[in-house]
XYZ file of C-alpha atoms in Angstrom:
256
model
C 112.864 105.516 101.955
C 109.884 106.883 103.474
C 106.585 105.060 103.152
C 103.429 106.389 104.761
C 105.685 108.549 106.822
C 107.843 106.248 108.267
C 111.462 105.689 107.401
C 112.333 102.108 105.919
C 116.386 101.921 105.868
C 116.174 98.818 103.570
C 114.828 98.678 100.011
C 114.506 94.850 99.837
C 111.023 93.281 101.701
C 110.753 89.674 102.123
C 108.070 87.249 102.860
C 107.887 84.907 105.306
C 106.029 81.637 103.728
C 107.259 78.515 102.501
C 110.806 78.614 104.534
C 112.168 75.059 105.313
C 112.030 75.489 108.901
C 111.902 78.799 111.216
C 115.830 78.786 111.547
C 116.510 79.210 108.154
C 113.756 82.218 107.846
C 115.623 84.144 110.766
C 119.035 83.612 108.716
C 117.609 84.545 105.758
C 116.313 87.821 107.208
C 119.385 88.660 108.934
C 121.683 88.129 105.964
C 119.195 89.809 103.730
C 119.025 92.869 106.089
C 115.410 93.103 104.622
C 113.696 96.431 106.275
C 110.079 95.066 105.927
C 108.496 91.271 106.459
C 105.089 90.211 104.729
C 103.081 88.282 106.632
C 100.080 86.160 105.481
C 97.424 86.603 108.186
C 94.959 83.875 106.891
C 97.350 81.124 105.759
C 99.940 81.112 108.316
C 97.295 81.160 111.223
C 95.204 77.929 109.913
C 98.156 75.880 109.334
C 98.250 73.276 112.109
C 97.077 76.162 114.591
C 100.327 77.249 114.503
C 99.686 80.782 114.265
C 100.911 82.137 117.759
C 104.299 80.307 117.361
C 104.410 82.165 114.097
C 103.761 85.351 114.892
C 106.129 85.251 117.913
C 108.856 84.472 115.115
C 108.216 86.935 113.110
C 108.206 89.462 115.520
C 111.786 88.443 116.879
C 113.102 89.388 112.933
C 113.057 93.127 114.454
C 111.622 94.283 111.326
C 108.775 96.335 110.062
C 105.633 94.240 109.640
C 103.263 94.278 106.708
C 100.694 92.028 107.208
C 98.910 91.072 103.391
C 95.276 89.583 102.739
C 97.049 87.128 100.394
C 94.605 84.321 99.385
C 91.223 86.738 98.833
C 89.471 86.698 96.186
C 86.787 89.064 97.217
C 86.504 92.687 98.337
C 84.508 91.190 101.864
C 87.314 88.728 102.112
C 90.278 91.320 101.922
C 88.538 93.935 103.975
C 87.590 91.491 106.836
C 91.064 90.043 106.653
C 92.815 93.482 106.669
C 90.539 93.918 109.942
C 91.917 90.977 111.477
C 95.555 92.063 110.792
C 95.036 95.446 112.493
C 93.813 93.563 115.527
C 96.515 91.303 115.686
C 99.797 93.186 114.795
C 98.095 96.618 115.949
C 99.424 98.341 112.574
C 97.563 100.278 109.927
C 99.738 98.995 107.526
C 98.523 96.137 104.755
C 99.354 94.848 101.668
C 96.043 94.425 99.816
C 95.466 91.408 97.618
C 92.447 90.992 95.858
C 92.640 88.069 93.431
C 90.622 87.770 90.382
C 92.266 85.131 88.516
C 92.829 81.877 89.859
C 95.945 80.347 87.458
C 97.979 83.639 87.251
C 96.954 85.122 90.506
C 96.297 88.287 88.703
C 94.709 91.222 90.455
C 91.172 92.104 90.384
C 91.507 95.590 89.357
C 87.675 96.434 90.220
C 87.705 94.549 93.436
C 91.339 95.874 94.374
C 89.723 99.757 93.677
C 86.922 99.119 95.756
C 88.693 97.573 98.739
C 91.325 100.239 98.815
C 88.790 102.770 99.096
C 87.089 100.933 102.239
C 90.307 100.478 104.090
C 91.565 103.508 103.454
C 88.139 105.312 104.509
C 88.993 103.332 107.941
C 92.322 104.595 108.261
C 94.836 101.907 106.697
C 97.745 102.345 105.096
C 97.226 100.280 101.951
C 99.643 99.105 99.811
C 97.755 97.600 96.861
C 99.389 94.501 94.809
C 98.718 95.530 91.343
C 99.598 95.116 87.804
C 101.752 97.981 85.699
C 98.231 99.325 84.158
C 98.699 103.022 84.571
C 94.871 103.589 84.526
C 94.187 101.161 87.405
C 97.140 103.110 89.333
C 95.575 106.167 88.716
C 92.434 105.016 90.440
C 94.018 103.430 93.024
C 95.851 106.732 94.166
C 92.545 108.466 93.635
C 91.213 105.724 96.348
C 93.508 107.184 98.955
C 97.151 104.699 98.381
C 100.091 106.320 98.678
C 102.284 103.429 97.389
C 101.869 101.057 94.349
C 103.011 97.616 94.581
C 103.112 96.286 90.496
C 104.124 92.912 89.800
C 106.950 91.982 87.833
C 105.704 88.555 87.032
C 102.550 86.389 88.520
C 103.553 85.308 91.770
C 105.941 82.882 91.989
C 106.578 82.362 88.704
C 110.805 83.759 88.889
C 110.401 85.150 85.327
C 111.504 88.583 86.338
C 110.152 91.598 84.671
C 108.323 90.574 81.845
C 106.573 94.040 80.857
C 109.476 96.248 80.809
C 107.690 98.771 78.507
C 104.856 98.905 80.890
C 106.834 99.183 84.230
C 108.698 102.037 82.792
C 105.622 103.917 81.571
C 104.092 103.417 85.194
C 107.407 104.831 86.658
C 107.847 107.827 84.348
C 103.853 108.644 84.471
C 104.118 108.674 88.366
C 107.488 109.778 89.269
C 106.813 111.293 92.744
C 104.980 108.106 93.910
C 106.879 105.212 95.971
C 106.623 102.082 94.021
C 108.136 98.695 95.117
C 108.178 95.554 92.473
C 106.379 92.512 94.161
C 106.134 89.416 92.854
C 107.682 87.331 90.163
C 111.513 88.190 90.626
C 113.450 84.648 90.673
C 117.295 86.206 90.764
C 119.168 88.919 92.016
C 119.554 90.331 88.249
C 115.786 90.756 88.131
C 115.784 93.123 91.327
C 118.839 94.900 90.118
C 116.891 95.904 86.805
C 113.885 97.094 88.821
C 115.866 99.284 90.841
C 118.071 100.802 87.936
C 114.754 101.448 86.337
C 114.184 103.996 89.461
C 111.502 101.863 91.481
C 112.088 102.284 95.321
C 111.915 98.979 96.378
C 111.342 95.116 95.585
C 109.330 92.583 97.638
C 110.002 88.959 96.871
C 109.490 85.488 99.005
C 109.653 82.329 96.635
C 112.866 82.912 95.133
C 114.318 83.095 98.485
C 112.566 80.314 100.335
C 112.709 77.812 97.606
C 116.669 78.202 96.734
C 118.566 75.270 97.853
C 120.461 78.094 100.458
C 117.947 80.600 101.324
C 119.975 82.689 103.242
C 122.809 83.232 100.423
C 120.321 84.049 98.039
C 118.788 86.604 100.383
C 122.112 88.301 100.931
C 122.522 88.022 96.523
C 119.410 90.016 96.532
C 120.465 92.554 98.799
C 123.449 93.326 96.946
C 121.573 93.428 93.876
C 118.977 96.011 95.226
C 121.986 98.125 96.649
C 124.051 97.820 93.274
C 120.755 98.962 91.220
C 120.013 101.879 93.421
C 123.442 102.907 92.933
C 123.483 102.621 89.229
C 120.147 104.539 89.106
C 121.549 107.517 91.303
C 124.644 107.644 89.302
C 122.651 108.456 86.023
C 123.577 105.576 83.762
C 124.812 106.152 80.142
C 121.762 105.655 77.198
C 122.338 103.022 75.326
C 123.291 103.320 71.793
C 123.071 101.196 68.269
C 126.322 102.033 67.205
C 129.926 101.164 68.812
C 131.570 104.352 70.261
C 135.222 103.811 71.060
C 136.372 104.652 74.534
C 140.024 104.940 73.751
C 140.543 108.769 72.034
C 141.800 108.429 68.540
C 143.028 111.898 68.260
C 146.913 111.675 68.823
C 146.752 108.247 67.188
C 149.860 107.196 65.289
C 149.544 106.169 61.519
C 151.595 103.896 59.927
C 152.257 103.740 56.317
């Protein structure tokens, strides 16, 4: 998988928030084999002045870092946070979030496109957190994005893929664009389903961090992503309404 010209060996991406301890976080990443870690500049840096220790821990994970603008509700907030992230991590990669609704955490489509256009103009490699809206996706690509990150469900809900039709349509409409299903996944089966639909990767946080055994859940998601990818590559059979015998009927004995 290549994202903005960079080869990523794993199609599983993990967030770094809400883990019960740094040791559990590190164990989850090790067992998942995740290739990318997302980090929230605003939330982690502001928590009890523990930012420096947290950055050190994340760097020791040995994975590609994808800073994000989580918690930003305006274009100005998101752009400023992205600029801070570039200085902190010396990377032009940014997961762009511009939240438009406080309860559902749904992206603000207008602010998202505006912020994406500003950041790509400044040389950022933008990973926009978006909905499965085809028109919005088209506008983000026009703004300079080369990757799309549609949600499966609202952040932290664990509901899985709530709009199968919309996600399938988006995948089919932009078949050559790398796409990561981001947010709302609660079980490894949800990740496998996304990969079976042809998405390139999945990103999740809460489903692992809040599990009884985060490391085991992370490993479960890793297996699910691999299984789903293999299933998509194998060109799965089309579902049908009527039964079809798997055992040949030709040559079957007929008894009177």
